[in-house]
Structure formats: structure tokens, C-alpha cells
Amino acid sequence: MKLYTWLSAPNPRRALIFVAEKAIDIDIEEASDPDNPGQLSKRYCEKYPHRRVPLLELDDGDWIAEAAAVCKYLEALYPDNPLFGRNAKEAALIEMWDRLAEWEGLMAVSEVFRNTHRLFVGRGLAGYDIQIPQISELAERGKLRLGRFFNKIDERLDQNEYLAGDIFSFADITALCAIDFSLSRKLIIPENCCNVKRWYQAVSERPSAIG
Ligand SMILES: N[C@@H](CCC(=O)N[C@@H](CS)C(=O)NCC(=O)O)C(=O)O
């Protein structure tokens, strides 16, 4: 098995943190172009028309994309230290908060990033082999969405140690990657989101997050 990643991009980082949390010994390969690390290599894109990372290549040649699918597959192979729940309710809550963190957090920052960064001109969305224009209004909308995301998880973290309840889970990994990505774009945690700050400090100190 081999896990393809891309520098510190947020979605492959979700898989890398997951693998580190569970101490899974796996081959990891950088999929970016060595001559132009701002994009995936031609060889990678030709081999995997999905054109996104993370991607897990299996020993039988099949491959699995999408961070959550990759990690769920690994969880089935390595069930110790579960990060997708210990029972039906936990599993559902983790999926719910993971999807929320991906859609309302990670996608919101991605809207800002992909629609403003000069290296992503013509690459407004990941995974396409055609030009996708940047749309500045989407960046503005992304900032609005991100603000709501911070407020939403702040309310949740007022009553819960972690997003899905009392255990660290894949949902926390996704939210952490979303927030670190957001901080890298100078979009900071709002001053009044004290619960997010408390949670962020705790999850950032985990060895898996430090890398
Ligand atoms: N929903 C996908 C998103 C994957 C994604 O967008 N990955 C980005 C890196 S964070 C990518 O591969 N971008 C390739 C590109 O920009 O060319 C997942 O969960 O894995």
C-alpha cells in the first residue's frame, strides 16, 4: 500500500494525521511535481485521473481517493485506537461533524485560497484537467462561511471536549486541518470563540498534528 500526499495541503494532511494517530506503518509518496511543487506531477495525474490527493494505492493496483474513504479503509484494517467511533451513535456523530468540518470549514477556506492565490489562476477547483477560473466573489463568500463555521463549532465545543463528544476523532482531524489552513491564509480564530481556542490548543499539541 502507498499513500500519496502533497506537501502540507490540508486534505492529504487529514490522512497523514490519521496514519500517525494510529501508528500505521505505510509507504508515503509525494505526488507534487519536483520542478514545480505548486502542482501535482504529470506522471501522477496520468496514472490517477482523479488528480487529487490523498490517494491510497492498494497492493492489487486498485486505488481509493477521498480522505474520509482512505481513512475508513485503514480503520477497517487497523481497528485499534478507533477514530471513527466505538458504537453506532459515535460513528454517526463523527460522520456528521466530519462532514460539517469538511463542507463548512475546509471548503470555505478552500474557496478563499483557490480563488485568490496567484499560483492557482485557472485552477479554481482541484482535480480538473481544464481551466477553472478564479471567482473573487467565491473568496468573499468563503470568508462568510468560515465565520459561521467558527461560531458553530464554538457552540458545540462549549458542551463537548471534542467535536463528536468525549473522544478525539476523525472529525477533529478534519477541523484541525481546516483551521490550520485558514490560519495560513491569515484567517484567524475569532476573538470570542474561546471554546475553539481551547480545543485548538489541545489538538495542535498532539504528536500526530506536530508531524
Ligand atoms: N474531497 C477530497 C478533496 C481532495 C482535494 O481537494 N485535494 C487537494 C489538496 S488539499 C488536491 O489534490 N489538489 C490538487 C490540485 O490542486 O491540483 C478529499 O477529501 O480528499
Short mmCIF file of C-alpha atoms and ligand atoms in Angstrom, two decimals:
data_model
loop_
_atom_site.label_atom_id
_atom_site.label_comp_id
_atom_site.label_asym_id
_atom_site.label_seq_id
_atom_site.Cartn_x
_atom_site.Cartn_y
_atom_site.Cartn_z
CA MET A 1 0.00 0.00 0.00
CA LYS A 2 1.15 3.52 -0.74
CA LEU A 3 -0.30 6.83 0.39
CA TYR A 4 0.13 9.79 -1.97
CA THR A 5 0.29 13.23 -0.39
CA TRP A 6 1.21 16.80 -1.33
CA LEU A 7 3.42 18.90 0.94
CA SER A 8 1.23 20.33 3.68
CA ALA A 9 -2.03 20.51 1.68
CA PRO A 10 -4.97 20.09 4.07
CA ASN A 11 -6.71 17.01 2.64
CA PRO A 12 -3.65 14.78 2.47
CA ARG A 13 -2.75 16.10 5.91
CA ARG A 14 -6.01 14.61 7.23
CA ALA A 15 -4.76 11.20 6.11
CA LEU A 16 -1.24 11.78 7.44
CA ILE A 17 -2.52 12.75 10.89
CA PHE A 18 -4.82 9.73 10.90
CA VAL A 19 -1.95 7.39 9.99
CA ALA A 20 0.24 8.93 12.71
CA GLU A 21 -2.51 8.70 15.35
CA LYS A 22 -2.88 5.01 14.64
CA ALA A 23 0.87 4.40 14.18
CA ILE A 24 0.25 2.70 10.83
CA ASP A 25 3.45 1.82 9.00
CA ILE A 26 2.78 2.75 5.38
CA ASP A 27 4.76 3.95 2.35
CA ILE A 28 4.18 7.64 1.75
CA GLU A 29 4.96 9.31 -1.58
CA GLU A 30 4.91 12.97 -2.52
CA ALA A 31 2.71 13.47 -5.60
CA SER A 32 3.78 17.01 -6.43
CA ASP A 33 5.95 17.93 -9.39
CA PRO A 34 9.57 18.15 -8.13
CA ASP A 35 10.23 21.01 -10.59
CA ASN A 36 7.03 22.84 -9.66
CA PRO A 37 5.83 21.86 -6.17
CA GLY A 38 2.75 24.08 -6.60
CA GLN A 39 1.11 21.39 -8.69
CA LEU A 40 0.76 17.62 -8.86
CA SER A 41 3.20 15.85 -11.17
CA LYS A 42 2.20 14.96 -14.73
CA ARG A 43 3.11 11.34 -14.01
CA TYR A 44 0.73 11.26 -11.03
CA CYS A 45 -2.14 12.88 -12.96
CA GLU A 46 -1.72 10.50 -15.87
CA LYS A 47 -1.72 7.49 -13.59
CA TYR A 48 -4.62 8.69 -11.42
CA PRO A 49 -7.23 10.65 -13.42
CA HIS A 50 -8.74 11.62 -10.06
CA ARG A 51 -5.96 14.29 -9.99
CA ARG A 52 -6.34 14.89 -6.28
CA VAL A 53 -4.67 13.78 -3.07
CA PRO A 54 -4.76 11.98 -0.73
CA LEU A 55 -4.93 8.72 -2.62
CA LEU A 56 -4.22 5.22 -1.38
CA GLU A 57 -2.82 2.74 -3.88
CA LEU A 58 -3.52 -0.85 -2.89
CA ASP A 59 -1.20 -3.79 -3.48
CA ASP A 60 -3.63 -5.20 -6.08
CA GLY A 61 -3.38 -1.98 -8.13
CA ASP A 62 -6.78 -0.60 -7.13
CA TRP A 63 -6.88 2.84 -5.55
CA ILE A 64 -9.02 4.72 -3.08
CA ALA A 65 -9.37 8.51 -3.09
CA GLU A 66 -11.13 10.98 -0.75
CA ALA A 67 -9.58 11.46 2.67
CA ALA A 68 -12.51 10.03 4.63
CA ALA A 69 -12.74 6.92 2.41
CA VAL A 70 -8.98 6.34 2.65
CA CYS A 71 -9.05 6.63 6.43
CA LYS A 72 -12.16 4.48 6.83
CA TYR A 73 -10.50 1.74 4.82
CA LEU A 74 -7.38 1.96 7.02
CA GLU A 75 -9.57 1.95 10.14
CA ALA A 76 -11.11 -1.33 8.99
CA LEU A 77 -7.63 -2.81 8.55
CA TYR A 78 -6.27 -1.34 11.78
CA PRO A 79 -9.16 -1.17 14.25
CA ASP A 80 -7.10 -0.33 17.36
CA ASN A 81 -7.49 3.20 18.67
CA PRO A 82 -10.70 3.83 16.67
CA LEU A 83 -11.12 7.30 15.20
CA PHE A 84 -14.46 6.63 13.51
CA GLY A 85 -16.38 5.64 16.65
CA ARG A 86 -16.86 2.75 19.05
CA ASN A 87 -20.60 2.34 18.53
CA ALA A 88 -23.39 3.39 16.15
CA LYS A 89 -24.08 6.72 17.84
CA GLU A 90 -20.43 7.74 17.99
CA ALA A 91 -19.94 6.71 14.35
CA ALA A 92 -22.89 8.84 13.26
CA LEU A 93 -21.79 11.87 15.29
CA ILE A 94 -18.26 11.60 13.94
CA GLU A 95 -19.52 11.39 10.37
CA MET A 96 -21.83 14.33 10.96
CA TRP A 97 -19.13 16.58 12.42
CA ASP A 98 -16.56 15.44 9.90
CA ARG A 99 -18.85 16.32 7.01
CA LEU A 100 -19.64 19.64 8.61
CA ALA A 101 -15.95 20.40 9.18
CA GLU A 102 -15.17 19.46 5.58
CA TRP A 103 -18.08 21.29 3.95
CA GLU A 104 -18.39 24.35 6.13
CA GLY A 105 -14.77 24.69 7.28
CA LEU A 106 -12.34 23.21 4.80
CA MET A 107 -14.40 24.04 1.72
CA ALA A 108 -14.88 27.60 2.96
CA VAL A 109 -11.13 28.21 3.33
CA SER A 110 -10.52 26.44 0.02
CA GLU A 111 -12.92 28.88 -1.63
CA VAL A 112 -10.82 31.73 -0.31
CA PHE A 113 -7.50 30.11 -1.18
CA ARG A 114 -8.25 28.81 -4.65
CA ASN A 115 -10.00 31.96 -5.77
CA THR A 116 -7.27 34.36 -4.65
CA HIS A 117 -3.85 32.67 -4.76
CA ARG A 118 -1.75 33.75 -7.72
CA LEU A 119 -0.37 30.24 -8.25
CA PHE A 120 -3.91 28.94 -8.70
CA VAL A 121 -5.00 31.20 -11.52
CA GLY A 122 -7.04 28.94 -13.85
CA ARG A 123 -7.17 26.29 -11.11
CA GLY A 124 -10.17 27.50 -9.12
CA LEU A 125 -11.13 23.91 -8.24
CA ALA A 126 -8.91 20.88 -7.54
CA GLY A 127 -8.98 17.83 -9.77
CA TYR A 128 -9.79 19.21 -13.23
CA ASP A 129 -7.78 18.92 -16.44
CA ILE A 130 -9.48 22.02 -17.82
CA GLN A 131 -9.07 25.67 -16.84
CA ILE A 132 -11.34 26.62 -13.94
CA PRO A 133 -11.42 30.40 -13.50
CA GLN A 134 -10.95 32.09 -10.15
CA ILE A 135 -14.07 33.95 -8.98
CA SER A 136 -13.36 36.65 -6.42
CA GLU A 137 -16.96 36.60 -5.10
CA LEU A 138 -16.45 32.99 -4.04
CA ALA A 139 -13.49 34.07 -1.93
CA GLU A 140 -15.68 36.62 -0.18
CA ARG A 141 -18.41 34.03 0.30
CA GLY A 142 -15.79 31.63 1.71
CA LYS A 143 -14.87 34.18 4.39
CA LEU A 144 -18.53 34.50 5.40
CA ARG A 145 -18.95 30.73 5.54
CA LEU A 146 -15.80 30.38 7.62
CA GLY A 147 -17.09 32.88 10.17
CA ARG A 148 -20.28 30.83 10.61
CA PHE A 149 -18.22 27.64 10.90
CA PHE A 150 -16.15 29.03 13.76
CA ASN A 151 -19.31 30.08 15.61
CA LYS A 152 -21.00 26.74 15.01
CA ILE A 153 -18.14 24.64 16.34
CA ASP A 154 -17.60 27.08 19.23
CA GLU A 155 -21.14 26.32 20.43
CA ARG A 156 -20.56 22.61 20.06
CA LEU A 157 -17.23 22.74 21.92
CA ASP A 158 -18.86 24.63 24.78
CA GLN A 159 -20.59 21.38 25.76
CA ASN A 160 -18.11 18.82 24.44
CA GLU A 161 -14.38 18.28 24.80
CA TYR A 162 -14.10 17.23 21.16
CA LEU A 163 -16.36 17.74 18.17
CA ALA A 164 -18.12 14.40 18.29
CA GLY A 165 -18.19 14.15 22.10
CA ASP A 166 -15.65 12.99 24.64
CA ILE A 167 -13.17 11.24 22.32
CA PHE A 168 -10.75 12.62 19.76
CA SER A 169 -11.93 11.52 16.30
CA PHE A 170 -11.51 11.94 12.58
CA ALA A 171 -13.88 14.92 12.78
CA ASP A 172 -11.32 16.74 14.96
CA ILE A 173 -8.60 15.93 12.43
CA THR A 174 -10.65 17.50 9.62
CA ALA A 175 -11.46 20.60 11.67
CA LEU A 176 -7.82 20.99 12.73
CA CYS A 177 -6.66 20.80 9.09
CA ALA A 178 -9.33 23.32 8.09
CA ILE A 179 -8.28 25.75 10.82
CA ASP A 180 -4.54 25.42 10.20
CA PHE A 181 -5.22 26.05 6.51
CA SER A 182 -7.28 29.06 7.48
CA LEU A 183 -4.52 30.40 9.77
CA SER A 184 -2.03 30.00 6.93
CA ARG A 185 -4.26 32.41 4.95
CA LYS A 186 -4.27 34.80 7.95
CA LEU A 187 -7.93 34.00 8.66
CA ILE A 188 -7.72 33.72 12.43
CA ILE A 189 -9.99 32.17 15.05
CA PRO A 190 -12.41 34.95 16.09
CA GLU A 191 -11.62 36.53 19.47
CA ASN A 192 -14.95 35.44 21.00
CA CYS A 193 -14.55 31.74 20.05
CA CYS A 194 -12.92 30.74 23.36
CA ASN A 195 -14.02 27.10 23.11
CA VAL A 196 -12.45 26.74 19.66
CA LYS A 197 -9.22 28.23 21.02
CA ARG A 198 -9.17 25.80 23.96
CA TRP A 199 -9.84 22.83 21.66
CA TYR A 200 -7.37 24.07 19.01
CA GLN A 201 -4.55 24.32 21.53
CA ALA A 202 -5.20 20.78 22.80
CA VAL A 203 -5.44 19.09 19.40
CA SER A 204 -2.48 21.02 17.98
CA GLU A 205 -0.26 19.64 20.73
CA ARG A 206 -0.91 16.03 19.74
CA PRO A 207 2.27 14.48 18.28
CA SER A 208 0.32 13.47 15.15
CA ALA A 209 -0.50 17.12 14.44
CA ILE A 210 3.03 18.34 15.01
CA GLY A 211 4.16 15.86 12.38
N1 LIG B 1 -12.76 15.79 -1.01
C1 LIG B 1 -11.39 15.47 -1.29
C2 LIG B 1 -10.60 16.74 -1.57
C3 LIG B 1 -9.20 16.45 -2.12
C4 LIG B 1 -8.50 17.73 -2.56
O1 LIG B 1 -9.12 18.71 -2.95
N2 LIG B 1 -7.17 17.68 -2.52
C5 LIG B 1 -6.37 18.81 -2.97
C6 LIG B 1 -5.25 19.09 -1.98
S1 LIG B 1 -5.91 19.67 -0.45
C7 LIG B 1 -5.73 18.45 -4.30
O2 LIG B 1 -5.47 17.29 -4.54
N3 LIG B 1 -5.48 19.41 -5.17
C8 LIG B 1 -4.88 19.15 -6.44
C9 LIG B 1 -4.69 20.37 -7.26
O3 LIG B 1 -4.95 21.46 -6.78
O4 LIG B 1 -4.25 20.23 -8.39
C10 LIG B 1 -10.80 14.65 -0.13
O5 LIG B 1 -11.46 14.58 0.91
O6 LIG B 1 -9.75 14.04 -0.26
#
